[in-house]
């Protein structure tokens, strides 16, 4: 009987296991996890902190014992596993070493949390894991926080800003970048979002870096690169993630910013696959590989890897950068890469709504929609279909749906074909 290992049991690891069992694979599977928790959804951590979701809700696939019965696998003692790709072996946290026929690396990413000046660790928070969420929820429960600095104008950062504001905590929101969502939003879109945030009492400190920080009079003093200062009770760092690839012995597997994979989720080492946030798969908009740290991407890559480990021949065509985010009564949707060349065109610009896109060769290669949320699924569908090179004939029904939900006629025509009226 073949022997497989899955290292990391989040969305990608879980779906790989589910995928390989779904095609009838009876290999012996051993799962390496950092904690004894069942697979969880990092996206839900902020909902748990807010109190919109109970603790069990963080684990959408159920309890570990139940999963073991359903998917027939064993778990090694929790802790960081270490992979020797050359020898096809893994050292578990208890020091035991096992060899495998095939392995999946699904170790995800970790929040990047550098020290903030001289602040002690108990004043610095982040948001990725269940324990990050439990820790933030606990301090919020003590009412010790009156004013908080959120560093990182990211999708995670805005969720933290929202939950703190809902609790009546004054928020200072900062980033080295000049604008919010620097990799997903055009500057013009960012400016509209920032106006909405300022209108809700959030203090924006963009375009500056935290240069120093220390404790003073029971609070945290923060210094920025322009010489300005803020006094807060805590700092939440949301400045991004780093792929969790430190578990692989150096120089064995091709790693760029993440583990490089092909469309079958194969790495540069035969028998070793990778999926999810730790890997760099195909980005359809640039015809190359890139990190795409998104849940659905991890699910599809995991399932593809699992089926291929089982001996199937399945390819995953790839994805594009995208975000669909709701915060503080605003809906921001972005598809594609804002830095791609093309003609930039604004389609809607009124009091509440904004739509801008990059047009290249008569097609939409990137789009930002603000408060035009109802269209997001259909817009993404059309962009992906185009990028997957499917011939997409004009679809009158879809056109009607998009127009009815408020997407401008000209943008609709660029997406689905047909008349520009
Ligand atoms: C606050 C927040 C909001 C988000 N919002 C969205 C959103 O709106 N939409 C969206 O699409 N995505 C969102 N994401 C991203 C999404 O959660 C991830 O893309 C997805 O969870 C990636 O799944 P994964 O399985 O690749 O990695 P992970 O979920 O990171 O799982 C990897 C697992 O591997 C384990 N591991 C790591 N190293 C080792 C080792 N050496 N040995 C054993 N185990 C190891 C880790 O402990 C972890 O459990 C959000 C993330 C966060 C944190």
Coordinates of C-alpha atoms and ligand atoms in Angstrom, one line a residue:
X1 CA 0.0 0.0 0.0
X2 CA 1.3 3.5 -0.9
X3 CA 2.2 5.8 2.0
X4 CA 1.3 9.5 1.7
X5 CA 2.0 12.5 4.0
X6 CA 0.1 15.7 4.2
X7 CA 2.0 18.5 5.9
X8 CA -0.3 21.3 7.1
X9 CA -4.0 20.6 7.5
X10 CA -5.8 23.8 6.6
X11 CA -8.1 24.3 3.5
X12 CA -5.5 23.0 1.1
X13 CA -4.5 19.9 3.2
X14 CA -8.0 19.0 4.0
X15 CA -9.3 19.3 0.4
X16 CA -6.3 17.3 -0.8
X17 CA -7.2 14.4 1.5
X18 CA -10.9 14.7 0.6
X19 CA -10.0 14.8 -3.1
X20 CA -7.8 11.7 -3.1
X21 CA -10.4 9.7 -1.1
X22 CA -13.1 10.9 -3.5
X23 CA -11.4 9.2 -6.4
X24 CA -11.0 5.9 -4.5
X25 CA -7.4 6.2 -3.4
X26 CA -6.7 3.8 -0.5
X27 CA -3.2 4.9 0.3
X28 CA -2.2 5.2 3.9
X29 CA -2.2 8.9 4.8
X30 CA -0.4 10.5 7.7
X31 CA -1.2 14.2 8.5
X32 CA 1.2 16.6 10.2
X33 CA -0.3 19.6 12.0
X34 CA 1.1 22.3 14.2
X35 CA -1.7 22.1 16.7
X36 CA -4.2 19.4 17.7
X37 CA -7.0 21.6 16.2
X38 CA -9.1 20.4 13.3
X39 CA -8.7 22.4 10.0
X40 CA -10.0 25.9 10.5
X41 CA -10.8 28.9 8.3
X42 CA -8.6 31.9 9.0
X43 CA -11.1 34.1 7.2
X44 CA -13.5 33.5 10.1
X45 CA -11.2 34.6 12.9
X46 CA -12.4 38.2 12.8
X47 CA -16.1 37.1 12.9
X48 CA -15.3 35.1 16.0
X49 CA -13.5 38.0 17.6
X50 CA -16.6 40.2 16.8
X51 CA -18.9 37.6 18.4
X52 CA -20.7 36.9 15.2
X53 CA -19.5 33.3 15.3
X54 CA -18.9 30.9 18.2
X55 CA -15.6 29.1 18.7
X56 CA -16.9 25.9 17.0
X57 CA -17.8 27.9 13.9
X58 CA -14.1 28.4 13.2
X59 CA -13.9 24.7 12.2
X60 CA -16.2 24.3 9.2
X61 CA -15.3 20.7 8.5
X62 CA -16.0 19.3 11.9
X63 CA -14.0 17.7 14.7
X64 CA -10.8 15.8 14.1
X65 CA -12.1 12.4 15.4
X66 CA -15.1 12.6 13.0
X67 CA -12.8 13.6 10.1
X68 CA -10.5 10.6 10.8
X69 CA -13.5 8.3 10.5
X70 CA -14.7 9.9 7.3
X71 CA -11.4 10.2 5.6
X72 CA -9.3 7.4 7.1
X73 CA -6.0 9.0 8.2
X74 CA -3.7 9.2 11.2
X75 CA -2.3 12.4 12.8
X76 CA 1.3 12.6 14.0
X77 CA 2.0 14.4 17.3
X78 CA 1.3 18.1 16.9
X79 CA 4.2 20.5 16.2
X80 CA 6.3 21.7 13.3
X81 CA 7.3 18.9 10.9
X82 CA 10.6 19.1 9.0
X83 CA 10.7 17.9 5.4
X84 CA 13.7 16.3 3.7
X85 CA 12.6 16.3 0.1
X86 CA 15.7 14.6 -1.1
X87 CA 15.2 11.6 1.1
X88 CA 11.4 11.8 0.9
X89 CA 11.3 11.7 4.7
X90 CA 9.6 13.9 7.4
X91 CA 10.7 14.4 11.0
X92 CA 7.7 14.8 13.3
X93 CA 7.7 17.1 16.3
X94 CA 8.5 14.1 18.5
X95 CA 11.7 13.5 16.6
X96 CA 10.6 10.4 14.8
X97 CA 11.3 10.1 11.0
X98 CA 9.1 8.5 8.4
X99 CA 9.5 8.0 4.7
X100 CA 6.8 8.4 2.1
X101 CA 6.0 7.6 -1.5
X102 CA 4.3 11.0 -2.0
X103 CA 3.9 14.1 0.0
X104 CA 1.8 17.3 -0.1
X105 CA 3.2 20.5 1.4
X106 CA 0.2 22.5 2.5
X107 CA 1.7 24.6 5.2
X108 CA 0.0 27.9 4.3
X109 CA 1.4 31.2 5.4
X110 CA 2.2 33.0 8.7
X111 CA 1.4 36.5 9.7
X112 CA 4.5 38.7 9.5
X113 CA 4.8 40.3 12.9
X114 CA 8.1 42.1 13.4
X115 CA 8.7 43.8 16.7
X116 CA 7.1 47.3 17.1
X117 CA 9.9 49.5 18.5
X118 CA 10.5 48.5 22.1
X119 CA 6.9 47.6 22.9
X120 CA 6.5 44.4 24.9
X121 CA 4.8 41.4 23.1
X122 CA 1.7 41.8 25.2
X123 CA 0.9 45.1 23.4
X124 CA 1.3 43.6 19.9
X125 CA -1.4 41.5 18.2
X126 CA -1.9 40.0 14.8
X127 CA -4.6 37.9 13.0
X128 CA -4.1 34.6 11.3
X129 CA -4.5 31.7 13.6
X130 CA -7.1 30.5 16.1
X131 CA -4.8 31.5 18.9
X132 CA -4.3 35.0 17.5
X133 CA -8.2 35.3 17.5
X134 CA -8.5 34.0 21.0
X135 CA -5.8 36.3 22.3
X136 CA -7.4 39.5 20.7
X137 CA -10.9 38.5 21.8
X138 CA -9.6 38.0 25.4
X139 CA -8.0 41.5 25.6
X140 CA -11.1 43.1 24.0
X141 CA -13.2 41.4 26.7
X142 CA -11.2 43.3 29.5
X143 CA -12.1 46.8 28.1
X144 CA -8.4 47.6 28.4
X145 CA -8.2 49.1 24.9
X146 CA -9.4 52.6 24.3
X147 CA -7.2 53.5 21.4
X148 CA -5.5 51.1 19.0
X149 CA -3.0 51.4 16.2
X150 CA -3.7 49.1 13.3
X151 CA -0.7 48.8 11.0
X152 CA -1.3 47.5 7.5
X153 CA -3.9 48.9 5.1
X154 CA -4.8 45.4 4.0
X155 CA -8.0 43.3 3.8
X156 CA -7.2 41.9 7.2
X157 CA -6.3 45.3 8.5
X158 CA -9.7 46.8 7.5
X159 CA -11.5 43.9 9.2
X160 CA -9.7 44.6 12.4
X161 CA -10.4 48.4 12.1
X162 CA -14.1 47.5 11.7
X163 CA -14.4 45.3 14.7
X164 CA -12.5 47.7 16.9
X165 CA -14.7 50.6 15.8
X166 CA -17.8 48.6 16.4
X167 CA -16.7 48.3 20.0
X168 CA -16.3 52.1 20.3
X169 CA -12.5 51.9 20.3
X170 CA -10.7 54.8 18.6
X171 CA -8.6 53.5 15.7
X172 CA -5.4 54.9 14.2
X173 CA -4.9 53.2 10.8
X174 CA -1.4 53.3 9.3
X175 CA 0.6 52.0 6.4
X176 CA 3.8 52.8 4.7
X177 CA 1.8 52.9 1.5
X178 CA 0.1 56.2 0.6
X179 CA -3.3 54.5 0.2
X180 CA -5.5 51.7 1.4
X181 CA -5.4 48.4 -0.4
X182 CA -2.2 49.4 -2.3
X183 CA -2.1 46.2 -4.3
X184 CA -5.8 45.8 -5.1
X185 CA -7.3 49.3 -5.5
X186 CA -6.6 52.0 -7.9
X187 CA -5.6 55.2 -6.2
X188 CA -8.9 56.8 -7.1
X189 CA -10.9 53.9 -5.5
X190 CA -8.7 54.1 -2.4
X191 CA -9.4 57.8 -2.0
X192 CA -13.1 57.1 -2.0
X193 CA -12.8 54.3 0.6
X194 CA -10.5 56.5 2.7
X195 CA -13.1 59.3 2.7
X196 CA -15.6 56.8 4.0
X197 CA -13.3 55.8 6.8
X198 CA -12.4 59.3 7.8
X199 CA -16.1 60.1 7.9
X200 CA -16.5 57.3 10.4
X201 CA -13.9 58.8 12.7
X202 CA -10.9 56.7 11.8
X203 CA -7.6 58.5 11.9
X204 CA -5.5 57.6 8.8
X205 CA -1.8 57.8 9.0
X206 CA -0.8 56.5 5.5
X207 CA 2.5 57.1 3.7
X208 CA 4.5 56.8 7.0
X209 CA 6.4 54.2 8.8
X210 CA 6.4 53.4 12.5
X211 CA 10.0 54.3 13.5
X212 CA 9.9 53.7 17.2
X213 CA 7.6 52.8 20.0
X214 CA 7.8 52.4 23.8
X215 CA 5.7 52.1 26.9
X216 CA 5.0 55.3 28.8
X217 CA 2.6 56.0 31.6
X218 CA 0.9 52.6 31.1
X219 CA 0.3 53.2 27.4
X220 CA 2.2 52.8 24.1
X221 CA 3.9 55.8 22.5
X222 CA 4.3 55.5 18.8
X223 CA 6.6 57.6 16.5
X224 CA 6.1 57.8 12.8
X225 CA 8.7 58.7 10.1
X226 CA 7.2 62.2 9.6
X227 CA 7.9 63.0 13.3
X228 CA 4.2 62.7 14.3
X229 CA 3.3 60.7 17.4
X230 CA 0.3 58.7 18.7
X231 CA -0.6 57.3 22.1
X232 CA -2.4 54.0 22.0
X233 CA -3.0 51.0 24.2
X234 CA -2.1 48.3 21.7
X235 CA -0.9 47.7 18.1
X236 CA -2.4 45.2 15.7
X237 CA -0.1 44.3 12.9
X238 CA -1.8 43.3 9.6
X239 CA 1.1 43.9 7.3
X240 CA 1.0 40.7 5.4
X241 CA 2.1 37.1 5.5
X242 CA 5.1 35.0 4.7
X243 CA 4.8 31.6 3.1
X244 CA 5.5 28.8 5.7
X245 CA 8.3 27.1 3.8
X246 CA 10.9 27.0 6.6
X247 CA 10.0 23.4 7.2
X248 CA 11.7 22.3 4.0
X249 CA 15.5 21.6 4.0
X250 CA 17.1 24.4 1.9
X251 CA 18.0 23.9 -1.7
X252 CA 15.8 20.8 -2.4
X253 CA 12.6 22.2 -3.7
X254 CA 12.2 25.2 -6.1
X255 CA 11.0 28.1 -4.0
X256 CA 10.5 31.6 -5.2
X257 CA 8.2 33.6 -2.9
X258 CA 6.4 30.4 -2.4
X259 CA 6.9 26.8 -3.5
X260 CA 6.7 26.8 -7.3
X261 CA 4.1 24.4 -8.7
X262 CA 2.8 23.4 -12.1
X263 CA -0.9 23.0 -13.1
X264 CA -1.0 19.6 -11.5
X265 CA 0.4 21.1 -8.2
X266 CA 3.7 19.2 -8.7
X267 CA 6.8 20.8 -7.3
X268 CA 10.3 20.5 -8.8
X269 CA 10.8 17.2 -6.8
X270 CA 9.0 14.1 -8.2
X271 CA 6.4 12.8 -5.8
X272 CA 6.1 16.1 -3.9
X273 CA 3.1 18.3 -4.4
X274 CA 2.2 21.7 -2.9
X275 CA -1.1 23.6 -2.6
X276 CA -2.6 26.7 -0.9
X277 CA -1.0 29.8 0.5
X278 CA 2.5 28.2 0.7
X279 CA 2.7 27.8 -3.0
X280 CA 3.0 29.8 -6.1
X281 CA 0.7 28.6 -8.8
X282 CA -0.4 29.9 -12.1
X283 CA -1.9 33.4 -12.3
X284 CA -3.9 33.7 -15.4
X285 CA -3.5 37.4 -15.8
X286 CA 0.3 37.4 -16.0
X287 CA 0.9 34.0 -17.6
X288 CA 3.2 33.1 -14.8
X289 CA 3.2 31.9 -11.3
X290 CA 2.4 34.0 -8.3
X291 CA 1.2 33.8 -4.7
X292 CA -2.6 34.0 -4.5
X293 CA -3.5 33.8 -0.9
X294 CA -7.2 33.1 -1.2
X295 CA -9.4 30.4 0.4
X296 CA -11.0 29.2 -2.9
X297 CA -7.6 29.0 -4.5
X298 CA -6.3 26.8 -1.6
X299 CA -9.4 24.6 -1.9
X300 CA -9.1 24.0 -5.6
X301 CA -5.3 23.6 -5.5
X302 CA -5.6 21.1 -2.6
X303 CA -8.3 19.0 -4.4
X304 CA -6.2 19.0 -7.6
X305 CA -3.1 17.9 -5.7
X306 CA -4.9 15.2 -3.8
X307 CA -6.4 13.7 -7.0
X308 CA -3.1 13.8 -8.8
X309 CA -1.4 12.1 -5.8
X310 CA -4.0 9.4 -6.2
X311 CA -2.9 8.8 -9.8
X312 CA -5.5 10.9 -11.7
X313 CA -4.5 13.4 -14.3
X314 CA -6.1 16.7 -13.3
X315 CA -5.0 20.2 -14.0
X316 CA -6.0 23.4 -12.3
X317 CA -6.0 26.2 -14.8
X318 CA -5.1 28.9 -12.3
X319 CA -6.7 31.9 -10.8
X320 CA -6.4 35.7 -10.7
X321 CA -5.9 38.1 -7.8
X322 CA -9.3 39.0 -6.4
X323 CA -10.9 40.4 -3.3
X324 CA -14.6 40.7 -2.3
X325 CA -14.7 42.6 0.9
X326 CA -17.5 44.1 2.9
X327 CA -16.6 46.6 5.7
X328 CA -18.4 49.5 7.4
X329 CA -21.3 49.6 4.9
X330 CA -18.9 49.6 2.0
X331 CA -18.4 46.8 -0.6
X332 CA -15.1 46.7 -2.3
X333 CA -14.5 44.2 -5.2
X334 CA -11.4 43.9 -7.2
X335 CA -10.4 41.4 -9.9
X336 CA -7.1 41.3 -11.6
X337 CA -3.8 43.1 -11.2
X338 CA -3.9 46.9 -11.0
X339 CA -0.4 47.2 -12.4
X340 CA -1.2 45.6 -15.7
X341 CA -0.9 47.9 -18.7
X342 CA -3.9 49.1 -20.6
X343 CA -6.4 51.9 -20.9
X344 CA -7.9 53.0 -17.5
X345 CA -11.5 53.9 -17.8
X346 CA -14.0 55.1 -15.2
X347 CA -17.5 53.8 -15.7
X348 CA -19.4 55.0 -12.6
X349 CA -18.5 57.8 -10.3
X350 CA -21.3 59.1 -8.2
X351 CA -21.9 59.8 -4.6
X352 CA -21.8 56.2 -3.4
X353 CA -20.7 54.0 -6.3
X354 CA -17.5 53.8 -8.3
X355 CA -16.4 51.5 -11.1
X356 CA -13.0 51.7 -12.9
X357 CA -11.3 49.1 -15.1
X358 CA -8.2 48.5 -17.1
X359 CA -9.0 47.6 -20.7
X360 CA -6.5 45.7 -22.8
X361 CA -7.2 44.4 -26.3
X362 CA -10.9 45.3 -25.9
X363 CA -11.3 43.2 -22.7
X364 CA -11.3 43.9 -19.0
X365 CA -8.1 42.8 -17.4
X366 CA -8.6 44.4 -14.0
X367 CA -11.6 46.0 -12.4
X368 CA -12.5 47.8 -9.1
X369 CA -16.1 48.1 -8.0
X370 CA -17.2 50.1 -5.0
X371 CA -20.7 49.5 -3.7
X372 CA -21.7 47.6 -6.8
X373 CA -21.5 44.3 -4.9
X374 CA -24.4 42.3 -6.4
X375 CA -22.4 41.9 -9.6
X376 CA -19.2 40.5 -8.1
X377 CA -19.7 36.8 -8.8
X378 CA -20.8 37.3 -12.4
X379 CA -18.0 39.7 -13.1
X380 CA -15.4 37.3 -11.8
X381 CA -16.9 34.5 -13.8
X382 CA -16.6 36.4 -17.0
X383 CA -13.1 37.5 -16.4
X384 CA -12.0 34.0 -15.6
X385 CA -13.8 32.5 -18.6
X386 CA -12.0 34.9 -20.8
X387 CA -8.7 34.1 -19.2
X388 CA -9.3 30.4 -19.3
X389 CA -9.5 31.0 -23.1
X390 CA -13.1 29.7 -23.3
X391 CA -15.0 31.2 -26.1
X392 CA -17.6 33.3 -24.4
X393 CA -20.4 34.2 -26.8
X394 CA -22.5 37.1 -25.8
X395 CA -25.0 35.9 -23.1
X396 CA -28.2 38.0 -23.2
X397 CA -29.5 36.6 -19.9
X398 CA -26.3 37.4 -18.0
X399 CA -26.2 40.8 -19.7
X400 CA -29.7 41.5 -18.4
X401 CA -28.8 40.4 -14.9
X402 CA -25.7 42.6 -14.8
X403 CA -27.5 45.6 -16.2
X404 CA -30.4 45.2 -13.8
X405 CA -28.1 45.1 -10.8
X406 CA -26.5 48.4 -11.8
X407 CA -23.4 47.5 -13.8
X408 CA -22.9 50.2 -16.4
X409 CA -23.8 49.1 -20.0
X410 CA -20.3 49.9 -21.4
X411 CA -18.6 47.8 -18.8
X412 CA -21.2 45.0 -19.2
X413 CA -20.6 44.9 -22.9
X414 CA -16.8 44.6 -22.4
X415 CA -17.4 41.7 -20.0
X416 CA -20.1 39.7 -21.7
X417 CA -20.3 41.1 -25.3
X418 CA -23.3 42.6 -27.0
X419 CA -24.5 46.1 -27.3
X420 CA -23.0 49.0 -25.3
X421 CA -26.4 50.4 -24.5
Ligands
LIG1 C1 -8.2 37.5 8.8 C2 -8.2 36.8 7.5 C3 -9.1 37.1 6.5 C4 -9.1 36.5 5.3 N1 -10.1 36.8 4.4 C5 -10.1 36.1 3.2 C6 -11.2 36.4 2.3 O1 -12.0 37.3 2.5 N2 -11.2 35.7 1.1 C7 -10.3 34.7 0.8 O2 -10.4 34.1 -0.2 N3 -9.3 34.4 1.7 C8 -9.2 35.1 2.9 N4 -8.1 34.9 3.7 C9 -7.1 33.9 3.3 C10 -7.5 32.4 3.5 O3 -7.8 32.2 4.8 C11 -6.3 31.6 3.1 O4 -6.0 31.8 1.7 C12 -6.5 30.1 3.3 O5 -6.9 29.8 4.6 C13 -5.2 29.3 2.9 O6 -5.4 27.9 3.3 P1 -4.1 27.0 3.4 O7 -4.6 25.6 3.7 O8 -3.2 27.2 2.3 O9 -3.2 27.6 4.6 P2 -3.6 27.7 6.2 O10 -5.0 27.9 6.5 O11 -2.5 28.7 6.7 O12 -3.2 26.2 6.8 C14 -1.9 25.8 6.8 C15 -1.7 24.9 8.0 O13 -0.4 24.3 8.0 C16 0.1 24.3 9.3 N5 1.6 24.2 9.3 C17 2.5 25.2 8.9 N6 3.7 24.7 8.9 C18 3.7 23.4 9.4 C19 4.6 22.5 9.7 N7 5.9 22.7 9.5 N8 4.2 21.3 10.2 C20 2.9 21.0 10.4 N9 1.9 21.9 10.1 C21 2.3 23.1 9.6 C22 -0.4 25.6 9.9 O14 -0.4 25.5 11.3 C23 -1.8 25.7 9.3 O15 -2.7 25.0 10.2 C24 -8.1 35.5 5.0 C25 -7.1 35.2 6.0 C26 -7.1 35.8 7.2 C27 -6.1 35.5 8.2

